[in-house]
Amino acid sequence: MNQHDAKQDATSNSIPPVDDVTEYKRQVEELRNQNQQLQQLNEQLAVGCERNTERNTRILAGMSHEIRTPMHAIMAFAELMEQEILGPLTDKQRDALQNVQQAGEHLMTLLNDVIDLHRTEAGKVELHLRPVPVEELIDAVYHIIHGLAWEKQINVRVEIEPEHIIVNVDERRAKQVLHNLLSNAINASPQGEEIIIQARQTDQEAVISVIDHGPGIPAEYHEKIFEEFAQYNNGAQSVPSGGLGLPVSRNLVELHGGELTVTSEVGKGSTFTFTLPLAEENPDQ
């Protein structure tokens, strides 16, 4: 190694000047202080968000009470009138009364969906899991909703394979999801059409699908319909607001560790599919 190389090598391995070390330490200390400030800010934001969530929950609870009380009174009086306890009804009055009842039921459903959406997004929904046969879930929901299907002369066909599929779910919440999907399918289906409920089993989960033969949903709206009050145009007609049923249902399914998806094509109907975890034991055992 010549003298020039040796001198260059010594220079490259030499200790930085004192001023550089001091500046380096200063920068490190400054970064440490900034990190501490960011951490404190994050903690303050988390506390603030939690307080806002609790406040919103109290507001929703109060709103729920204030709305439910008069709505229950309205629906109770409507029932009295329907039974003609307050006097006989004309056909036009009976039709108007049915509109009042349907509007009341819709408002109550919307109120419940608003509260459920807030609770699920805030992590305030607590699931009470137990083994439940899929067949029981489907039967229970169908008995609630068969009147709506009967009015439109819609046949609901159930296909379960294998016959006995047991899922580990919060029964009330699982029924709520299936009720929302089946209601939507009936509303979307033309008079006299058929809806199919399919259930199958994989190694770790049950896969449940609700299949309708309605107008279908354009591909670009397959995710948008899971947003609050989503609206879209299917090419043939403008579809009204979807409300909150689908976003609430997706949140509830995801709380169970599953997923809710849709496949659809305009003019060929839609298939909504959700998954639920299998139970490890039979509820009859």
mmCIF file of N, CA, C and O in Angstrom, residues 133-143 145-146 154-165 178 182 194-200 207-211:
data_model
loop_
_atom_site.group_PDB
_atom_site.id
_atom_site.type_symbol
_atom_site.label_atom_id
_atom_site.label_comp_id
_atom_site.label_asym_id
_atom_site.label_seq_id
_atom_site.Cartn_x
_atom_site.Cartn_y
_atom_site.Cartn_z
ATOM 1 N N PRO A 133 -78.124 -25.823 15.112
ATOM 2 C CA PRO A 133 -78.261 -26.424 13.779
ATOM 3 C C PRO A 133 -78.678 -25.375 12.750
ATOM 4 O O PRO A 133 -79.556 -24.549 13.016
ATOM 5 N N VAL A 134 -78.042 -25.402 11.595
ATOM 6 C CA VAL A 134 -78.378 -24.459 10.522
ATOM 7 C C VAL A 134 -79.842 -24.607 10.117
ATOM 8 O O VAL A 134 -80.523 -23.619 9.827
ATOM 9 N N GLU A 135 -80.340 -25.838 10.123
ATOM 10 C CA GLU A 135 -81.737 -26.077 9.754
ATOM 11 C C GLU A 135 -82.688 -25.305 10.675
ATOM 12 O O GLU A 135 -83.707 -24.754 10.218
ATOM 13 N N GLU A 136 -82.363 -25.241 11.969
ATOM 14 C CA GLU A 136 -83.212 -24.502 12.906
ATOM 15 C C GLU A 136 -83.187 -23.008 12.621
ATOM 16 O O GLU A 136 -84.216 -22.330 12.721
ATOM 17 N N LEU A 137 -82.017 -22.474 12.273
ATOM 18 C CA LEU A 137 -81.921 -21.060 11.935
ATOM 19 C C LEU A 137 -82.808 -20.726 10.743
ATOM 20 O O LEU A 137 -83.559 -19.749 10.762
ATOM 21 N N ILE A 138 -82.721 -21.558 9.715
ATOM 22 C CA ILE A 138 -83.488 -21.313 8.490
ATOM 23 C C ILE A 138 -84.984 -21.438 8.761
ATOM 24 O O ILE A 138 -85.783 -20.600 8.328
ATOM 25 N N ASP A 139 -85.380 -22.476 9.476
ATOM 26 C CA ASP A 139 -86.812 -22.682 9.769
ATOM 27 C C ASP A 139 -87.377 -21.512 10.572
ATOM 28 O O ASP A 139 -88.483 -21.030 10.293
ATOM 29 N N ALA A 140 -86.630 -21.056 11.573
ATOM 30 C CA ALA A 140 -87.118 -19.978 12.428
ATOM 31 C C ALA A 140 -87.318 -18.697 11.624
ATOM 32 O O ALA A 140 -88.333 -18.005 11.772
ATOM 33 N N VAL A 141 -86.361 -18.371 10.760
ATOM 34 C CA VAL A 141 -86.464 -17.150 9.955
ATOM 35 C C VAL A 141 -87.580 -17.273 8.930
ATOM 36 O O VAL A 141 -88.347 -16.323 8.710
ATOM 37 N N TYR A 142 -87.726 -18.453 8.329
ATOM 38 C CA TYR A 142 -88.771 -18.626 7.324
ATOM 39 C C TYR A 142 -90.168 -18.455 7.940
ATOM 40 O O TYR A 142 -91.055 -17.851 7.321
ATOM 41 N N HIS A 143 -90.355 -18.955 9.147
ATOM 42 C CA HIS A 143 -91.665 -18.828 9.787
ATOM 43 C C HIS A 143 -92.001 -17.363 10.082
ATOM 44 O O HIS A 143 -93.171 -16.978 10.097
ATOM 45 N N ILE A 145 -90.980 -14.833 8.150
ATOM 46 C CA ILE A 145 -91.057 -14.058 6.922
ATOM 47 C C ILE A 145 -91.929 -14.692 5.837
ATOM 48 O O ILE A 145 -92.094 -14.134 4.755
ATOM 49 N N HIS A 146 -92.515 -15.844 6.125
ATOM 50 C CA HIS A 146 -93.240 -16.558 5.070
ATOM 51 C C HIS A 146 -94.436 -15.761 4.559
ATOM 52 O O HIS A 146 -94.848 -15.916 3.403
ATOM 53 N N ILE A 154 -94.093 -16.298 -3.814
ATOM 54 C CA ILE A 154 -92.707 -16.720 -3.996
ATOM 55 C C ILE A 154 -92.458 -18.006 -3.217
ATOM 56 O O ILE A 154 -92.774 -18.094 -2.028
ATOM 57 N N ASN A 155 -91.911 -18.984 -3.885
ATOM 58 C CA ASN A 155 -91.566 -20.248 -3.240
ATOM 59 C C ASN A 155 -90.128 -20.171 -2.724
ATOM 60 O O ASN A 155 -89.220 -19.719 -3.432
ATOM 61 N N VAL A 156 -89.926 -20.585 -1.478
ATOM 62 C CA VAL A 156 -88.592 -20.614 -0.880
ATOM 63 C C VAL A 156 -88.153 -22.066 -0.745
ATOM 64 O O VAL A 156 -88.764 -22.844 -0.016
ATOM 65 N N ARG A 157 -87.095 -22.420 -1.485
ATOM 66 C CA ARG A 157 -86.590 -23.799 -1.471
ATOM 67 C C ARG A 157 -85.301 -23.854 -0.646
ATOM 68 O O ARG A 157 -84.430 -22.989 -0.775
ATOM 69 N N VAL A 158 -85.194 -24.871 0.209
ATOM 70 C CA VAL A 158 -84.038 -25.010 1.094
ATOM 71 C C VAL A 158 -83.238 -26.250 0.700
ATOM 72 O O VAL A 158 -83.794 -27.336 0.543
ATOM 73 N N GLU A 159 -81.933 -26.078 0.552
ATOM 74 C CA GLU A 159 -81.030 -27.186 0.224
ATOM 75 C C GLU A 159 -79.893 -27.193 1.238
ATOM 76 O O GLU A 159 -79.111 -26.240 1.308
ATOM 77 N N ILE A 160 -79.805 -28.250 2.055
ATOM 78 C CA ILE A 160 -78.760 -28.369 3.069
ATOM 79 C C ILE A 160 -77.976 -29.656 2.831
ATOM 80 O O ILE A 160 -78.552 -30.744 2.778
ATOM 81 N N GLU A 161 -76.679 -29.543 2.690
ATOM 82 C CA GLU A 161 -75.823 -30.708 2.449
ATOM 83 C C GLU A 161 -74.488 -30.512 3.169
ATOM 84 O O GLU A 161 -73.744 -29.570 2.860
ATOM 85 N N PRO A 162 -74.174 -31.390 4.140
ATOM 86 C CA PRO A 162 -74.959 -32.518 4.633
ATOM 87 C C PRO A 162 -76.181 -32.051 5.423
ATOM 88 O O PRO A 162 -76.325 -30.858 5.696
ATOM 89 N N GLU A 163 -77.021 -32.987 5.793
ATOM 90 C CA GLU A 163 -78.303 -32.638 6.392
ATOM 91 C C GLU A 163 -78.155 -31.928 7.728
ATOM 92 O O GLU A 163 -78.905 -31.003 8.029
ATOM 93 N N HIS A 164 -77.200 -32.355 8.546
ATOM 94 C CA HIS A 164 -77.039 -31.780 9.886
ATOM 95 C C HIS A 164 -75.736 -30.981 9.948
ATOM 96 O O HIS A 164 -74.656 -31.546 10.080
ATOM 97 N N ILE A 165 -75.863 -29.656 9.868
ATOM 98 C CA ILE A 165 -74.722 -28.750 9.994
ATOM 99 C C ILE A 165 -74.927 -27.946 11.278
ATOM 100 O O ILE A 165 -75.956 -27.293 11.450
ATOM 101 N N LEU A 178 -79.681 -13.693 8.469
ATOM 102 C CA LEU A 178 -80.459 -14.456 7.494
ATOM 103 C C LEU A 178 -81.786 -13.761 7.191
ATOM 104 O O LEU A 178 -82.241 -13.750 6.034
ATOM 105 N N LEU A 182 -82.880 -12.687 3.441
ATOM 106 C CA LEU A 182 -84.085 -13.284 2.867
ATOM 107 C C LEU A 182 -85.126 -12.210 2.566
ATOM 108 O O LEU A 182 -85.808 -12.271 1.527
ATOM 109 N N GLU A 194 -88.824 -17.935 -7.542
ATOM 110 C CA GLU A 194 -88.346 -18.852 -6.503
ATOM 111 C C GLU A 194 -87.065 -18.317 -5.890
ATOM 112 O O GLU A 194 -86.209 -17.763 -6.584
ATOM 113 N N ILE A 195 -86.933 -18.495 -4.582
ATOM 114 C CA ILE A 195 -85.704 -18.161 -3.857
ATOM 115 C C ILE A 195 -85.131 -19.448 -3.282
ATOM 116 O O ILE A 195 -85.868 -20.301 -2.787
ATOM 117 N N ILE A 196 -83.831 -19.576 -3.352
ATOM 118 C CA ILE A 196 -83.165 -20.786 -2.855
ATOM 119 C C ILE A 196 -82.243 -20.417 -1.700
ATOM 120 O O ILE A 196 -81.455 -19.472 -1.800
ATOM 121 N N ILE A 197 -82.368 -21.158 -0.602
ATOM 122 C CA ILE A 197 -81.425 -21.039 0.515
ATOM 123 C C ILE A 197 -80.571 -22.304 0.514
ATOM 124 O O ILE A 197 -81.084 -23.406 0.714
ATOM 125 N N GLN A 198 -79.295 -22.140 0.275
ATOM 126 C CA GLN A 198 -78.377 -23.276 0.248
ATOM 127 C C GLN A 198 -77.432 -23.221 1.442
ATOM 128 O O GLN A 198 -76.975 -22.146 1.824
ATOM 129 N N ALA A 199 -77.156 -24.373 2.024
ATOM 130 C CA ALA A 199 -76.188 -24.468 3.117
ATOM 131 C C ALA A 199 -75.296 -25.672 2.863
ATOM 132 O O ALA A 199 -75.790 -26.765 2.568
ATOM 133 N N ARG A 200 -74.007 -25.469 2.944
ATOM 134 C CA ARG A 200 -73.053 -26.565 2.798
ATOM 135 C C ARG A 200 -71.961 -26.413 3.849
ATOM 136 O O ARG A 200 -71.870 -25.381 4.529
ATOM 137 N N VAL A 207 -71.271 -22.632 4.964
ATOM 138 C CA VAL A 207 -71.422 -21.633 3.908
ATOM 139 C C VAL A 207 -72.908 -21.569 3.548
ATOM 140 O O VAL A 207 -73.480 -22.555 3.088
ATOM 141 N N ILE A 208 -73.532 -20.426 3.795
ATOM 142 C CA ILE A 208 -74.970 -20.269 3.585
ATOM 143 C C ILE A 208 -75.199 -19.212 2.504
ATOM 144 O O ILE A 208 -74.650 -18.107 2.576
ATOM 145 N N SER A 209 -76.013 -19.560 1.515
ATOM 146 C CA SER A 209 -76.281 -18.646 0.405
ATOM 147 C C SER A 209 -77.778 -18.424 0.253
ATOM 148 O O SER A 209 -78.572 -19.347 0.424
ATOM 149 N N VAL A 210 -78.148 -17.188 -0.079
ATOM 150 C CA VAL A 210 -79.521 -16.832 -0.405
ATOM 151 C C VAL A 210 -79.524 -16.381 -1.867
ATOM 152 O O VAL A 210 -78.880 -15.390 -2.215
ATOM 153 N N ILE A 211 -80.238 -17.126 -2.706
ATOM 154 C CA ILE A 211 -80.193 -16.913 -4.155
ATOM 155 C C ILE A 211 -81.551 -16.421 -4.645
ATOM 156 O O ILE A 211 -82.576 -17.061 -4.395
#
